[in-house]
Short mmCIF file of C-alpha atoms in Angstrom, two decimals:
data_model
loop_
_atom_site.label_atom_id
_atom_site.label_comp_id
_atom_site.label_asym_id
_atom_site.label_seq_id
_atom_site.Cartn_x
_atom_site.Cartn_y
_atom_site.Cartn_z
CA MET A 1 127.95 139.60 106.94
CA ILE A 2 129.24 137.13 109.19
CA HIS A 3 128.02 133.85 109.11
CA PHE A 4 127.94 132.04 112.54
CA ILE A 5 127.36 128.30 111.72
CA GLY A 6 127.17 125.09 113.37
CA ALA A 7 129.45 122.55 112.01
CA GLY A 8 127.70 119.55 114.59
CA PRO A 9 129.54 116.92 116.48
CA GLY A 10 132.34 116.24 113.99
CA ALA A 11 131.50 113.85 110.86
CA PRO A 12 132.13 116.49 107.67
CA ASP A 13 129.06 114.79 105.96
CA LEU A 14 127.09 115.81 109.25
CA ILE A 15 126.89 119.82 108.69
CA THR A 16 123.30 120.95 107.29
CA VAL A 17 123.39 121.41 103.74
CA ARG A 18 122.52 125.40 104.53
CA GLY A 19 126.19 125.49 106.27
CA LEU A 20 128.32 123.64 103.85
CA ARG A 21 127.16 125.87 101.08
CA LEU A 22 127.81 129.15 103.18
CA ILE A 23 131.47 127.64 103.41
CA GLU A 24 131.64 127.11 100.04
CA ARG A 25 131.28 130.19 99.04
CA CYS A 26 132.75 132.75 101.79
CA PRO A 27 136.11 134.59 100.64
CA VAL A 28 137.26 134.34 104.65
CA CYS A 29 136.44 130.94 106.95
CA LEU A 30 137.11 130.80 110.94
CA TYR A 31 136.51 127.55 112.48
CA ALA A 32 136.79 126.55 115.88
CA GLY A 33 139.89 124.16 115.20
CA SER A 34 140.33 122.34 118.68
CA LEU A 35 136.58 120.72 118.11
CA VAL A 36 135.77 121.15 114.08
CA PRO A 37 137.29 119.16 112.20
CA ALA A 38 139.46 120.72 108.62
CA ALA A 39 137.67 117.92 106.95
CA VAL A 40 134.85 120.73 107.75
CA VAL A 41 136.22 123.70 106.18
CA ALA A 42 137.78 122.28 103.40
CA SER A 43 135.08 122.88 100.86
CA ALA A 44 136.07 127.05 101.40
CA PRO A 45 136.56 128.45 98.30
CA LYS A 46 140.38 127.74 97.06
CA ASP A 47 141.65 131.02 97.45
CA ALA A 48 139.42 131.46 100.95
CA ARG A 49 141.70 132.64 104.17
CA VAL A 50 141.07 129.67 106.35
CA ILE A 51 142.20 130.76 109.99
CA ASP A 52 141.86 127.93 112.94
CA THR A 53 140.84 130.17 115.83
CA SER A 54 141.62 127.70 118.65
CA ALA A 55 144.73 129.83 119.51
CA LEU A 56 143.37 133.25 119.41
CA THR A 57 141.90 135.70 122.14
CA LEU A 58 138.40 136.92 121.30
CA ASP A 59 139.43 140.15 120.46
CA GLU A 60 141.74 138.67 117.72
CA ILE A 61 139.18 136.56 116.14
CA VAL A 62 136.55 140.08 116.19
CA ALA A 63 139.88 141.79 114.54
CA GLU A 64 139.39 139.11 111.73
CA MET A 65 135.98 139.62 111.04
CA HIS A 66 135.91 143.53 111.54
CA GLU A 67 138.95 143.40 109.03
CA ALA A 68 137.09 141.03 106.47
CA ASN A 69 133.95 142.85 106.70
CA ALA A 70 135.51 146.20 105.90
CA ARG A 71 136.87 145.32 102.53
CA GLY A 72 133.00 143.59 101.86
CA LEU A 73 134.36 140.01 102.80
CA ASP A 74 131.37 137.69 103.74
CA VAL A 75 132.96 135.43 106.53
CA ALA A 76 131.78 131.80 107.70
CA ARG A 77 132.06 131.69 111.26
CA VAL A 78 132.32 128.05 112.28
CA HIS A 79 131.73 126.09 115.99
CA SER A 80 130.92 122.54 116.37
CA GLY A 81 127.72 120.70 117.28
CA ASP A 82 124.87 123.49 117.54
CA LEU A 83 125.49 127.79 117.73
CA SER A 84 122.94 127.51 120.59
CA LEU A 85 124.50 126.04 123.11
CA TYR A 86 127.99 126.29 124.60
CA GLY A 87 129.40 127.86 121.80
CA ALA A 88 130.64 131.12 122.61
CA ILE A 89 129.26 133.18 120.18
CA ALA A 90 127.22 135.21 122.70
CA GLU A 91 129.97 137.46 123.23
CA GLN A 92 131.14 137.52 119.55
CA MET A 93 127.79 138.84 118.61
CA ARG A 94 128.06 141.39 121.51
CA ARG A 95 131.26 142.42 119.68
CA LEU A 96 129.49 143.17 115.97
CA ASP A 97 126.47 144.77 117.45
CA ALA A 98 129.12 147.28 118.85
CA HIS A 99 130.56 147.80 115.49
CA GLY A 100 127.30 147.37 113.96
CA ILE A 101 128.20 144.18 111.45
CA PRO A 102 125.60 142.17 110.20
CA TYR A 103 125.56 138.26 111.17
CA ASP A 104 123.05 135.80 110.86
CA LEU A 105 122.99 131.98 112.30
CA THR A 106 122.89 128.49 111.43
CA PRO A 107 122.06 125.84 113.28
CA GLY A 108 123.67 122.86 113.54
CA VAL A 109 123.17 118.75 114.94
CA PRO A 110 124.41 118.94 118.28
CA ALA A 111 126.51 116.42 120.18
CA PHE A 112 124.13 115.58 122.93
CA ALA A 113 121.81 114.05 119.83
CA ALA A 114 124.82 112.36 118.07
CA ALA A 115 125.26 110.89 120.86
CA ALA A 116 121.93 109.80 121.26
CA ALA A 117 121.98 108.37 117.61
CA ALA A 118 125.57 106.30 118.38
CA LEU A 119 123.58 104.63 121.33
CA GLY A 120 120.38 104.07 119.33
CA LEU A 121 118.64 105.96 122.10
CA GLU A 122 115.46 107.79 122.31
CA LEU A 123 116.40 109.96 124.93
CA THR A 124 112.35 110.34 126.05
CA LEU A 125 110.17 107.22 126.46
CA PRO A 126 106.08 107.00 126.71
CA GLY A 127 105.75 106.35 130.70
CA VAL A 128 109.29 106.57 131.77
CA VAL A 129 110.97 110.36 130.68
CA GLN A 130 109.27 113.37 128.92
CA THR A 131 112.17 116.01 129.95
CA VAL A 132 115.75 115.76 128.42
CA ILE A 133 118.19 118.91 130.63
CA LEU A 134 120.70 119.97 128.69
CA THR A 135 123.44 120.93 131.30
CA ARG A 136 127.45 120.64 132.47
CA THR A 137 129.30 120.91 135.55
CA ALA A 138 131.54 124.23 136.85
CA VAL A 139 135.11 124.33 135.28
CA ARG A 140 137.62 126.93 135.22
CA ALA A 141 136.32 129.21 132.17
CA SER A 142 132.63 129.09 133.48
CA SER A 143 131.14 128.54 136.64
CA MET A 144 127.62 127.78 137.36
CA PRO A 145 124.54 130.22 138.27
CA ALA A 146 122.74 129.83 141.81
CA GLY A 147 119.94 126.84 141.56
CA GLU A 148 121.77 124.88 138.42
CA GLU A 149 123.43 122.42 140.66
CA LEU A 150 123.00 119.20 139.35
CA SER A 151 121.60 117.67 142.66
CA GLU A 152 118.91 120.05 142.23
CA LEU A 153 117.95 119.03 138.68
CA ALA A 154 118.29 115.86 139.41
CA ARG A 155 114.76 116.38 141.30
CA SER A 156 113.19 115.77 137.55
CA ARG A 157 114.51 112.87 137.31
CA ALA A 158 114.86 113.71 133.56
CA THR A 159 117.56 112.45 131.28
CA LEU A 160 120.25 114.38 131.30
CA ALA A 161 122.77 115.34 128.47
CA ILE A 162 125.84 116.64 130.42
CA HIS A 163 128.32 118.29 128.74
CA LEU A 164 132.22 119.51 129.23
CA ALA A 165 131.78 117.65 132.21
CA ILE A 166 133.95 114.12 131.62
CA ALA A 167 136.84 115.00 133.83
CA ASN A 168 134.08 116.09 136.79
CA LEU A 169 132.61 112.54 136.31
CA ALA A 170 133.30 111.80 140.18
CA LYS A 171 131.36 114.78 140.77
CA VAL A 172 128.48 114.11 138.33
CA VAL A 173 128.87 111.08 139.67
CA ARG A 174 128.28 111.91 143.69
CA GLU A 175 125.66 114.36 143.20
CA LEU A 176 123.24 112.12 140.57
CA THR A 177 123.28 109.10 142.69
CA PRO A 178 121.65 109.99 146.35
CA VAL A 179 118.15 110.87 143.35
CA TYR A 180 119.04 108.06 140.79
CA GLY A 181 120.17 105.91 142.07
CA ALA A 182 123.48 103.38 141.77
CA ASP A 183 121.85 101.68 139.39
CA CYS A 184 120.74 104.25 137.28
CA PRO A 185 122.38 103.67 133.62
CA VAL A 186 124.63 105.95 132.40
CA ALA A 187 126.60 106.21 129.02
CA VAL A 188 130.04 108.08 127.68
CA VAL A 189 130.25 109.26 124.06
CA HIS A 190 133.57 110.16 123.30
CA ARG A 191 133.95 112.44 120.24
CA ALA A 192 130.31 111.45 118.63
CA SER A 193 130.50 110.70 115.32
CA TRP A 194 134.30 110.86 114.57
CA PRO A 195 136.14 108.04 113.74
CA ASP A 196 137.36 107.19 116.85
CA GLN A 197 134.47 107.81 119.11
CA ARG A 198 134.31 105.58 121.92
CA ILE A 199 130.89 104.42 123.66
CA LEU A 200 131.19 103.34 127.85
CA ARG A 201 127.70 102.43 128.79
CA GLY A 202 127.43 101.34 132.33
CA THR A 203 125.54 102.39 136.00
CA LEU A 204 126.51 105.72 138.03
CA ALA A 205 128.17 102.58 140.30
CA ASP A 206 130.76 102.40 137.56
CA ILE A 207 131.45 104.13 135.35
CA ARG A 208 133.94 106.33 136.38
CA ALA A 209 136.01 103.59 136.89
CA GLN A 210 135.38 102.33 132.91
CA ALA A 211 136.28 106.47 132.13
CA LYS A 212 139.11 106.19 134.34
CA GLU A 213 140.11 103.05 132.34
CA ALA A 214 139.55 104.02 129.31
CA GLY A 215 141.84 107.10 130.02
CA LEU A 216 138.90 109.93 129.01
CA THR A 217 139.20 113.36 130.19
CA ARG A 218 137.53 115.76 127.45
CA THR A 219 135.44 115.63 124.33
CA ALA A 220 132.82 114.00 125.85
CA ILE A 221 128.85 113.96 126.91
CA ILE A 222 127.16 112.42 129.58
CA LEU A 223 124.13 110.72 129.08
CA ALA A 224 121.95 109.41 132.72
CA GLY A 225 118.58 108.38 133.16
CA ARG A 226 116.05 105.56 133.17
CA ALA A 227 115.43 105.49 129.35
CA LEU A 228 118.92 104.57 129.09
CA GLY A 229 118.37 101.11 130.19
CA THR A 230 114.31 100.21 129.79
CA SER A 231 112.46 98.35 127.06
CA SER A 232 109.15 98.62 129.25
CA PHE A 233 107.19 101.33 128.36
CA THR A 234 103.96 102.05 127.18
CA GLU A 235 103.62 102.71 123.26
CA SER A 236 103.59 106.13 122.37
CA ARG A 237 100.02 107.26 120.54
CA LEU A 238 100.56 109.21 117.65
CA TYR A 239 100.79 105.74 115.40
CA SER A 240 97.79 103.94 117.41
CA SER A 241 95.01 103.02 115.34
CA GLU A 242 92.35 103.81 118.14
CA HIS A 243 94.26 106.91 118.36
CA SER A 244 93.13 109.82 115.28
CA HIS A 245 93.93 113.44 114.82
CA VAL A 246 93.67 116.14 111.89
CA PHE A 247 96.16 113.86 109.54
CA ARG A 248 94.57 110.64 110.78
CA PRO A 249 90.81 111.12 111.11
CA ARG A 250 88.66 108.60 112.58
CA LYS A 251 87.04 105.88 110.30
CA ARG A 252 83.28 105.36 109.75
#
């Protein structure tokens, strides 16, 4: 069995209990070392085969899985963040399906959630914004489908969590400013939850200059939207004394 595991954003103690238990018992552990710290897989069995796949091709990674499965060995395949976002696991699962190799998925803490926690933010505020869009920008590895350009997504005025885009920050600013305004709050969180985490706070007008001065070129998430810079929002009725529901019936 191949166990795909979301390792979380970086801090070893942010992996799920289920993910940790799988790593602890799997005799083969493949991890994306470019984004997953070695400390996350340090709990693998003492005699486990532990491989950093950052320098391997898809064919080489799948070959390791195939060989382990043929020997009856379980594999912990560890990716950064959560598996459902930009993890390149779909292509691995497609290869495993073709080989008839079973697998399962264990989710992890996504980077945007770790970034919001580092900033002390709730990304959805009553009366301000109730939608979060997770997206990215086009790079050499992957283009963006038609209709998913930032200029189009910006029309929603949602909180934007923009992954893999710090090198394209000029484009991000250029496409968001006409809709969000130059004064729109923006934050950049570099290596969220890692010991060397860095946080930049600003607006669309000045965030590019800040990032350039800080020398940030990779491994950062960009958050943009009005939820990042306001304390003027309506309190939720969830905990209001005037609001009743099945768990808190109206007092008679």
